[in-house]
mmCIF file of C-alpha atoms in Angstrom:
data_model
loop_
_atom_site.group_PDB
_atom_site.id
_atom_site.type_symbol
_atom_site.label_atom_id
_atom_site.label_comp_id
_atom_site.label_asym_id
_atom_site.label_seq_id
_atom_site.Cartn_x
_atom_site.Cartn_y
_atom_site.Cartn_z
ATOM 1 C CA UNK A 15 -0.074 -0.051 -0.069
ATOM 2 C CA UNK A 16 1.379 3.345 -1.003
ATOM 3 C CA UNK A 17 1.664 6.426 1.325
ATOM 4 C CA UNK A 18 -1.077 8.389 -0.456
ATOM 5 C CA UNK A 19 -3.507 5.193 0.578
ATOM 6 C CA UNK A 20 -2.625 5.460 4.233
ATOM 7 C CA UNK A 21 -5.666 6.420 6.002
ATOM 8 C CA UNK A 22 -4.068 9.361 7.820
ATOM 9 C CA UNK A 23 -2.769 10.899 4.524
ATOM 10 C CA UNK A 24 -6.075 10.402 2.892
ATOM 11 C CA UNK A 25 -8.070 12.185 5.775
ATOM 12 C CA UNK A 26 -5.346 15.077 5.527
ATOM 13 C CA UNK A 27 -5.872 15.320 1.792
ATOM 14 C CA UNK A 28 -9.753 15.738 2.291
ATOM 15 C CA UNK A 29 -9.594 18.505 4.914
ATOM 16 C CA UNK A 30 -8.833 22.186 3.869
ATOM 17 C CA UNK A 31 -5.770 23.786 4.431
ATOM 18 C CA UNK A 32 -5.168 25.186 7.894
ATOM 19 C CA UNK A 33 -6.124 28.921 8.585
ATOM 20 C CA UNK A 34 -2.743 30.623 9.689
ATOM 21 C CA UNK A 35 -3.002 31.720 13.266
ATOM 22 C CA UNK A 36 -3.748 35.324 14.184
ATOM 23 C CA UNK A 37 -0.764 37.651 14.619
ATOM 24 C CA UNK A 38 0.226 37.843 17.864
ATOM 25 C CA UNK A 39 0.924 41.061 19.745
ATOM 26 C CA UNK A 40 4.236 42.592 19.042
ATOM 27 C CA UNK A 41 6.302 45.001 20.188
ATOM 28 C CA UNK A 42 5.251 47.315 17.627
ATOM 29 C CA UNK A 43 1.743 47.044 18.632
ATOM 30 C CA UNK A 44 1.255 46.340 22.119
ATOM 31 C CA UNK A 45 -2.464 46.473 22.142
ATOM 32 C CA UNK A 46 -2.792 43.656 19.591
ATOM 33 C CA UNK A 47 -6.168 42.540 18.848
ATOM 34 C CA UNK A 48 -7.859 44.467 21.270
ATOM 35 C CA UNK A 49 -10.927 46.614 20.637
ATOM 36 C CA UNK A 50 -10.371 50.407 19.763
ATOM 37 C CA UNK A 51 -11.780 51.716 23.002
ATOM 38 C CA UNK A 52 -9.567 49.542 24.775
ATOM 39 C CA UNK A 53 -6.448 50.389 22.720
ATOM 40 C CA UNK A 54 -7.634 54.310 23.239
ATOM 41 C CA UNK A 55 -7.567 53.776 26.936
ATOM 42 C CA UNK A 56 -4.232 52.239 27.039
ATOM 43 C CA UNK A 57 -3.043 55.090 25.022
ATOM 44 C CA UNK A 58 -4.075 57.429 27.831
ATOM 45 C CA UNK A 59 -7.237 58.863 26.034
ATOM 46 C CA UNK A 60 -10.661 57.615 27.570
ATOM 47 C CA UNK A 61 -13.928 57.669 25.865
ATOM 48 C CA UNK A 62 -15.313 60.895 27.508
ATOM 49 C CA UNK A 63 -12.276 62.702 26.464
ATOM 50 C CA UNK A 64 -12.872 61.456 22.777
ATOM 51 C CA UNK A 65 -16.552 62.564 23.066
ATOM 52 C CA UNK A 66 -16.109 66.205 24.687
ATOM 53 C CA UNK A 67 -13.048 66.588 21.730
ATOM 54 C CA UNK A 68 -15.633 65.820 19.225
ATOM 55 C CA UNK A 69 -17.996 68.431 20.640
ATOM 56 C CA UNK A 70 -15.819 70.993 21.510
ATOM 57 C CA UNK A 71 -14.883 73.755 19.752
ATOM 58 C CA UNK A 72 -18.415 73.413 18.167
ATOM 59 C CA UNK A 73 -18.422 73.367 14.393
ATOM 60 C CA UNK A 74 -21.252 75.283 12.929
ATOM 61 C CA UNK A 75 -22.276 75.417 9.277
ATOM 62 C CA UNK A 76 -24.152 78.211 7.832
ATOM 63 C CA UNK A 77 -27.551 76.370 7.880
ATOM 64 C CA UNK A 78 -27.221 75.633 11.538
ATOM 65 C CA UNK A 79 -26.481 79.264 12.035
ATOM 66 C CA UNK A 80 -29.681 80.629 10.103
ATOM 67 C CA UNK A 81 -31.787 78.169 12.044
ATOM 68 C CA UNK A 82 -30.315 79.237 15.459
ATOM 69 C CA UNK A 83 -31.196 83.041 14.425
ATOM 70 C CA UNK A 84 -34.610 82.002 13.272
ATOM 71 C CA UNK A 85 -35.275 80.162 16.628
ATOM 72 C CA UNK A 86 -33.971 83.135 18.280
ATOM 73 C CA UNK A 87 -36.227 85.834 16.460
ATOM 74 C CA UNK A 88 -39.135 83.562 17.072
ATOM 75 C CA UNK A 89 -38.639 83.322 21.060
ATOM 76 C CA UNK A 90 -38.127 86.999 21.185
ATOM 77 C CA UNK A 91 -41.100 87.794 19.240
ATOM 78 C CA UNK A 92 -43.132 85.070 21.828
ATOM 79 C CA UNK A 93 -41.540 86.943 24.962
ATOM 80 C CA UNK A 94 -42.747 90.214 23.540
ATOM 81 C CA UNK A 95 -46.151 89.123 22.853
ATOM 82 C CA UNK A 96 -46.676 87.602 26.195
ATOM 83 C CA UNK A 97 -45.327 90.738 28.000
ATOM 84 C CA UNK A 98 -47.778 92.740 25.916
ATOM 85 C CA UNK A 99 -50.825 90.797 26.953
ATOM 86 C CA UNK A 100 -49.581 90.911 30.577
ATOM 87 C CA UNK A 101 -49.585 94.712 30.601
ATOM 88 C CA UNK A 102 -53.158 94.663 29.025
ATOM 89 C CA UNK A 103 -54.446 92.456 31.491
ATOM 90 C CA UNK A 104 -52.825 94.229 34.673
ATOM 91 C CA UNK A 105 -55.995 96.766 34.725
ATOM 92 C CA UNK A 106 -58.186 93.864 34.892
ATOM 93 C CA UNK A 107 -56.389 91.901 37.477
ATOM 94 C CA UNK A 108 -56.619 94.794 39.773
ATOM 95 C CA UNK A 109 -60.449 95.106 39.396
ATOM 96 C CA UNK A 110 -62.883 94.681 42.094
ATOM 97 C CA UNK A 111 -65.387 91.899 41.443
ATOM 98 C CA UNK A 112 -68.376 94.394 41.021
ATOM 99 C CA UNK A 113 -66.163 96.067 38.373
ATOM 100 C CA UNK A 114 -65.611 92.902 36.391
ATOM 101 C CA UNK A 115 -69.150 92.048 36.590
ATOM 102 C CA UNK A 116 -70.026 95.288 35.085
ATOM 103 C CA UNK A 117 -67.761 94.899 32.476
ATOM 104 C CA UNK A 118 -69.222 91.321 31.428
ATOM 105 C CA UNK A 119 -72.606 92.991 31.661
ATOM 106 C CA UNK A 120 -71.722 95.883 29.391
ATOM 107 C CA UNK A 121 -70.097 92.765 26.862
ATOM 108 C CA UNK A 122 -73.301 91.203 27.080
ATOM 109 C CA UNK A 123 -75.423 94.343 26.382
ATOM 110 C CA UNK A 124 -73.052 94.896 23.261
ATOM 111 C CA UNK A 125 -73.737 91.508 22.017
ATOM 112 C CA UNK A 126 -77.555 91.995 22.640
ATOM 113 C CA UNK A 127 -77.455 95.099 20.644
ATOM 114 C CA UNK A 128 -75.764 93.601 17.638
ATOM 115 C CA UNK A 129 -78.133 90.581 17.760
ATOM 116 C CA UNK A 130 -81.239 93.157 17.638
ATOM 117 C CA UNK A 131 -79.659 94.746 14.920
ATOM 118 C CA UNK A 132 -79.545 91.624 12.960
ATOM 119 C CA UNK A 133 -82.881 90.576 13.669
ATOM 120 C CA UNK A 134 -84.186 94.105 12.384
ATOM 121 C CA UNK A 135 -82.268 93.679 9.072
ATOM 122 C CA UNK A 136 -83.731 90.192 8.709
ATOM 123 C CA UNK A 137 -87.340 91.668 9.314
ATOM 124 C CA UNK A 138 -86.469 94.350 6.868
ATOM 125 C CA UNK A 139 -85.580 91.631 4.111
ATOM 126 C CA UNK A 140 -88.537 89.405 5.013
ATOM 127 C CA UNK A 141 -91.022 92.348 4.534
ATOM 128 C CA UNK A 142 -89.282 93.097 1.199
ATOM 129 C CA UNK A 143 -89.728 89.774 0.210
ATOM 130 C CA UNK A 144 -93.433 89.234 1.286
ATOM 131 C CA UNK A 145 -95.029 92.605 0.880
ATOM 132 C CA UNK A 146 -97.768 92.761 -1.743
ATOM 133 C CA UNK A 147 -96.648 96.255 -2.422
ATOM 134 C CA UNK A 148 -92.954 95.867 -2.551
ATOM 135 C CA UNK A 149 -92.482 99.553 -4.127
ATOM 136 C CA UNK A 150 -94.262 101.118 -1.306
ATOM 137 C CA UNK A 151 -92.565 99.090 1.204
ATOM 138 C CA UNK A 152 -89.164 99.826 -0.161
ATOM 139 C CA UNK A 153 -90.208 103.742 -0.440
ATOM 140 C CA UNK A 154 -91.035 103.604 3.536
ATOM 141 C CA UNK A 155 -87.836 101.698 4.380
ATOM 142 C CA UNK A 156 -85.828 104.421 2.385
ATOM 143 C CA UNK A 157 -87.421 107.167 3.993
ATOM 144 C CA UNK A 158 -86.660 105.573 7.441
ATOM 145 C CA UNK A 159 -82.973 104.897 6.521
ATOM 146 C CA UNK A 160 -82.665 108.310 5.434
ATOM 147 C CA UNK A 161 -83.928 109.686 8.822
ATOM 148 C CA UNK A 162 -81.515 107.501 10.434
ATOM 149 C CA UNK A 163 -78.580 108.355 8.297
ATOM 150 C CA UNK A 164 -79.538 111.969 8.716
ATOM 151 C CA UNK A 165 -79.094 111.673 12.544
ATOM 152 C CA UNK A 166 -75.753 110.061 12.325
ATOM 153 C CA UNK A 167 -74.708 112.895 9.967
ATOM 154 C CA UNK A 168 -75.755 115.496 12.053
ATOM 155 C CA UNK A 169 -78.174 117.125 9.526
ATOM 156 C CA UNK A 170 -81.294 116.625 11.594
ATOM 157 C CA UNK A 171 -82.139 116.947 15.283
ATOM 158 C CA UNK A 172 -82.694 114.021 17.424
ATOM 159 C CA UNK A 173 -84.108 113.309 20.673
ATOM 160 C CA UNK A 174 -84.481 110.163 23.110
ATOM 161 C CA UNK A 175 -83.139 108.646 26.313
ATOM 162 C CA UNK A 176 -79.466 109.187 27.163
ATOM 163 C CA UNK A 177 -76.980 110.613 29.533
ATOM 164 C CA UNK A 178 -75.625 114.187 30.285
ATOM 165 C CA UNK A 179 -71.726 114.283 31.097
ATOM 166 C CA UNK A 180 -70.463 117.467 32.751
ATOM 167 C CA UNK A 181 -66.322 117.936 33.092
ATOM 168 C CA UNK A 182 -65.290 120.380 35.330
ATOM 169 C CA UNK A 183 -61.628 121.260 34.572
ATOM 170 C CA UNK A 184 -60.712 123.867 37.054
ATOM 171 C CA UNK A 185 -57.059 123.237 36.845
ATOM 172 C CA UNK A 186 -57.020 123.238 32.872
ATOM 173 C CA UNK A 187 -55.476 119.652 32.525
ATOM 174 C CA UNK A 188 -58.157 118.371 30.166
ATOM 175 C CA UNK A 189 -56.732 118.108 26.924
ATOM 176 C CA UNK A 190 -58.238 117.107 23.564
ATOM 177 C CA UNK A 191 -57.243 113.433 23.624
ATOM 178 C CA UNK A 192 -59.233 112.841 26.819
ATOM 179 C CA UNK A 193 -62.314 113.991 25.366
ATOM 180 C CA UNK A 194 -61.844 112.259 22.314
ATOM 181 C CA UNK A 195 -61.496 109.001 24.400
ATOM 182 C CA UNK A 196 -64.739 109.976 25.936
ATOM 183 C CA UNK A 197 -66.501 110.150 22.471
ATOM 184 C CA UNK A 198 -65.024 106.815 21.254
ATOM 185 C CA UNK A 199 -65.968 105.165 24.646
ATOM 186 C CA UNK A 200 -69.407 106.537 24.357
ATOM 187 C CA UNK A 201 -69.835 105.232 20.598
ATOM 188 C CA UNK A 202 -68.547 101.959 21.466
ATOM 189 C CA UNK A 203 -71.219 101.612 24.193
ATOM 190 C CA UNK A 204 -74.005 102.392 21.490
ATOM 191 C CA UNK A 205 -74.391 106.195 21.445
ATOM 192 C CA UNK A 206 -76.545 107.217 18.576
ATOM 193 C CA UNK A 207 -76.190 111.113 18.827
ATOM 194 C CA UNK A 208 -73.615 113.134 20.443
ATOM 195 C CA UNK A 209 -72.951 116.921 21.107
ATOM 196 C CA UNK A 210 -70.591 118.808 22.987
ATOM 197 C CA UNK A 211 -70.950 122.355 24.214
ATOM 198 C CA UNK A 212 -73.442 123.128 21.463
ATOM 199 C CA UNK A 213 -71.164 121.241 18.598
ATOM 200 C CA UNK A 214 -72.618 118.239 16.982
ATOM 201 C CA UNK A 215 -70.237 114.997 16.957
ATOM 202 C CA UNK A 216 -70.336 113.013 13.879
ATOM 203 C CA UNK A 217 -68.065 110.498 12.142
ATOM 204 C CA UNK A 218 -65.498 113.192 10.799
ATOM 205 C CA UNK A 219 -65.185 114.962 14.029
ATOM 206 C CA UNK A 220 -61.635 115.849 15.097
ATOM 207 C CA UNK A 221 -60.659 117.662 18.550
ATOM 208 C CA UNK A 222 -57.535 119.530 19.089
ATOM 209 C CA UNK A 223 -55.895 121.674 21.912
ATOM 210 C CA UNK A 224 -55.749 124.921 21.582
ATOM 211 C CA UNK A 225 -54.016 126.627 24.495
ATOM 212 C CA UNK A 226 -56.345 126.058 27.586
ATOM 213 C CA UNK A 227 -59.064 125.127 25.637
ATOM 214 C CA UNK A 228 -60.016 122.563 23.154
ATOM 215 C CA UNK A 229 -61.596 122.741 19.554
ATOM 216 C CA UNK A 230 -64.024 120.499 17.838
ATOM 217 C CA UNK A 231 -64.220 120.907 14.191
ATOM 218 C CA UNK A 232 -62.606 124.285 14.375
ATOM 219 C CA UNK A 233 -64.982 125.676 17.094
ATOM 220 C CA UNK A 234 -63.401 126.716 20.356
ATOM 221 C CA UNK A 235 -65.084 125.259 23.418
ATOM 222 C CA UNK A 236 -64.118 125.956 27.068
ATOM 223 C CA UNK A 237 -64.700 124.067 30.460
ATOM 224 C CA UNK A 238 -67.060 122.775 31.689
ATOM 225 C CA UNK A 239 -67.359 120.523 28.902
ATOM 226 C CA UNK A 240 -70.936 119.151 28.657
ATOM 227 C CA UNK A 241 -71.737 115.973 26.668
ATOM 228 C CA UNK A 242 -75.364 115.422 25.654
ATOM 229 C CA UNK A 243 -75.559 111.743 24.294
ATOM 230 C CA UNK A 244 -78.596 109.662 23.060
ATOM 231 C CA UNK A 245 -78.468 105.939 23.864
ATOM 232 C CA UNK A 246 -79.377 103.491 26.305
ATOM 233 C CA UNK A 247 -78.221 104.983 29.450
ATOM 234 C CA UNK A 248 -77.768 101.270 31.325
ATOM 235 C CA UNK A 249 -74.864 100.900 28.692
ATOM 236 C CA UNK A 250 -73.501 104.536 28.174
ATOM 237 C CA UNK A 251 -73.066 105.191 32.002
ATOM 238 C CA UNK A 252 -71.105 101.959 32.868
ATOM 239 C CA UNK A 253 -68.818 102.252 29.878
ATOM 240 C CA UNK A 254 -67.390 105.550 31.383
ATOM 241 C CA UNK A 255 -66.908 104.135 34.759
ATOM 242 C CA UNK A 256 -65.005 100.789 33.976
ATOM 243 C CA UNK A 257 -61.477 100.496 35.850
ATOM 244 C CA UNK A 258 -59.215 102.720 34.132
ATOM 245 C CA UNK A 259 -61.718 104.220 31.728
ATOM 246 C CA UNK A 260 -62.697 107.728 31.105
ATOM 247 C CA UNK A 261 -63.690 108.827 34.580
ATOM 248 C CA UNK A 262 -60.794 107.578 36.346
ATOM 249 C CA UNK A 263 -58.375 109.139 33.849
ATOM 250 C CA UNK A 264 -59.900 112.473 34.251
ATOM 251 C CA UNK A 265 -60.183 112.200 38.105
ATOM 252 C CA UNK A 266 -56.358 111.528 38.077
ATOM 253 C CA UNK A 267 -55.925 114.954 36.139
ATOM 254 C CA UNK A 268 -58.205 116.754 39.124
ATOM 255 C CA UNK A 269 -60.943 117.191 36.874
ATOM 256 C CA UNK A 270 -64.527 116.347 38.224
ATOM 257 C CA UNK A 271 -66.846 114.261 36.159
ATOM 258 C CA UNK A 272 -70.837 113.987 36.808
ATOM 259 C CA UNK A 273 -73.105 111.645 34.614
ATOM 260 C CA UNK A 274 -76.782 112.145 34.852
ATOM 261 C CA UNK A 275 -79.188 109.783 33.146
ATOM 262 C CA UNK A 276 -82.399 111.273 31.534
ATOM 263 C CA UNK A 277 -85.472 109.615 29.673
ATOM 264 C CA UNK A 278 -85.059 112.800 27.193
ATOM 265 C CA UNK A 279 -81.950 114.053 25.965
ATOM 266 C CA UNK A 280 -82.294 116.572 22.965
ATOM 267 C CA UNK A 281 -79.284 116.934 20.609
ATOM 268 C CA UNK A 282 -80.326 119.851 18.298
ATOM 269 C CA UNK A 283 -77.168 121.128 17.118
ATOM 270 C CA UNK A 284 -76.936 120.708 13.224
ATOM 271 C CA UNK A 285 -74.256 120.056 10.682
ATOM 272 C CA UNK A 286 -74.822 121.179 7.161
ATOM 273 C CA UNK A 287 -74.599 118.420 4.544
ATOM 274 C CA UNK A 288 -71.224 118.387 2.825
ATOM 275 C CA UNK A 289 -70.773 117.203 -0.750
ATOM 276 C CA UNK A 290 -68.139 114.839 -1.443
ATOM 277 C CA UNK A 291 -65.424 116.494 -4.000
ATOM 278 C CA UNK A 292 -64.513 112.921 -5.453
ATOM 279 C CA UNK A 293 -66.809 110.175 -4.341
ATOM 280 C CA UNK A 294 -69.935 109.635 -6.378
ATOM 281 C CA UNK A 295 -72.731 107.114 -5.941
ATOM 282 C CA UNK A 296 -71.935 104.049 -7.923
ATOM 283 C CA UNK A 297 -75.487 103.864 -9.479
ATOM 284 C CA UNK A 298 -74.977 107.077 -11.280
#
């Protein structure tokens, strides 16, 4: 029997070549086959040190810088908005319970007025749609609308329930902007006609200071300032007495304010109807 036919030689021939042994650590590579973290620790650099080295100093790209600026601007805007809301709510935070109840009642009254106006318009629409003589009904409504617009424009006199507001200014500290605040507050509370010291207040009315006096549409008026206002007294008077409102502002200026309700207020100061220079009816 030949050597190739021996059982041991035949078994070795069928097996694959042996895998060469891995390189043993040498003097040039003392870490040998150790993992990277272990080699780093053996070289004196820990994983924490390598992490800090990767994070600092920061390497910002242009896109990251733009995003950071946008986030800063957004945060600043939110902070300003929060501060503004806090300032506007500060007056209500210090208000008494009865003042808050009065403010809520005033808001409810305004809502009710708007609802009543809506129902009135819906009624007019239904009357126009259902009237047997729509032309006559339209004429009646046109005349009524003309009368209402005349009151708002100050071209016709008006009377009705309302209040009289008298402002005594012995110190001469009341200025035009304070009287304008009173006009705007009364309008917001539903005033339908206003006159001050015999001058009719309309949509285009302006007030200005004139030394120790005030002018209304160029007409000089002096203290005491007397407002005659037509509207619902239960809405008008509380509007002037809200915390931080017209009455408190004037009293801080050492002025005296009295408000009287009446079932009949006459507003008879008239304004001449002015023809606009440029605006024309679209139906012409």
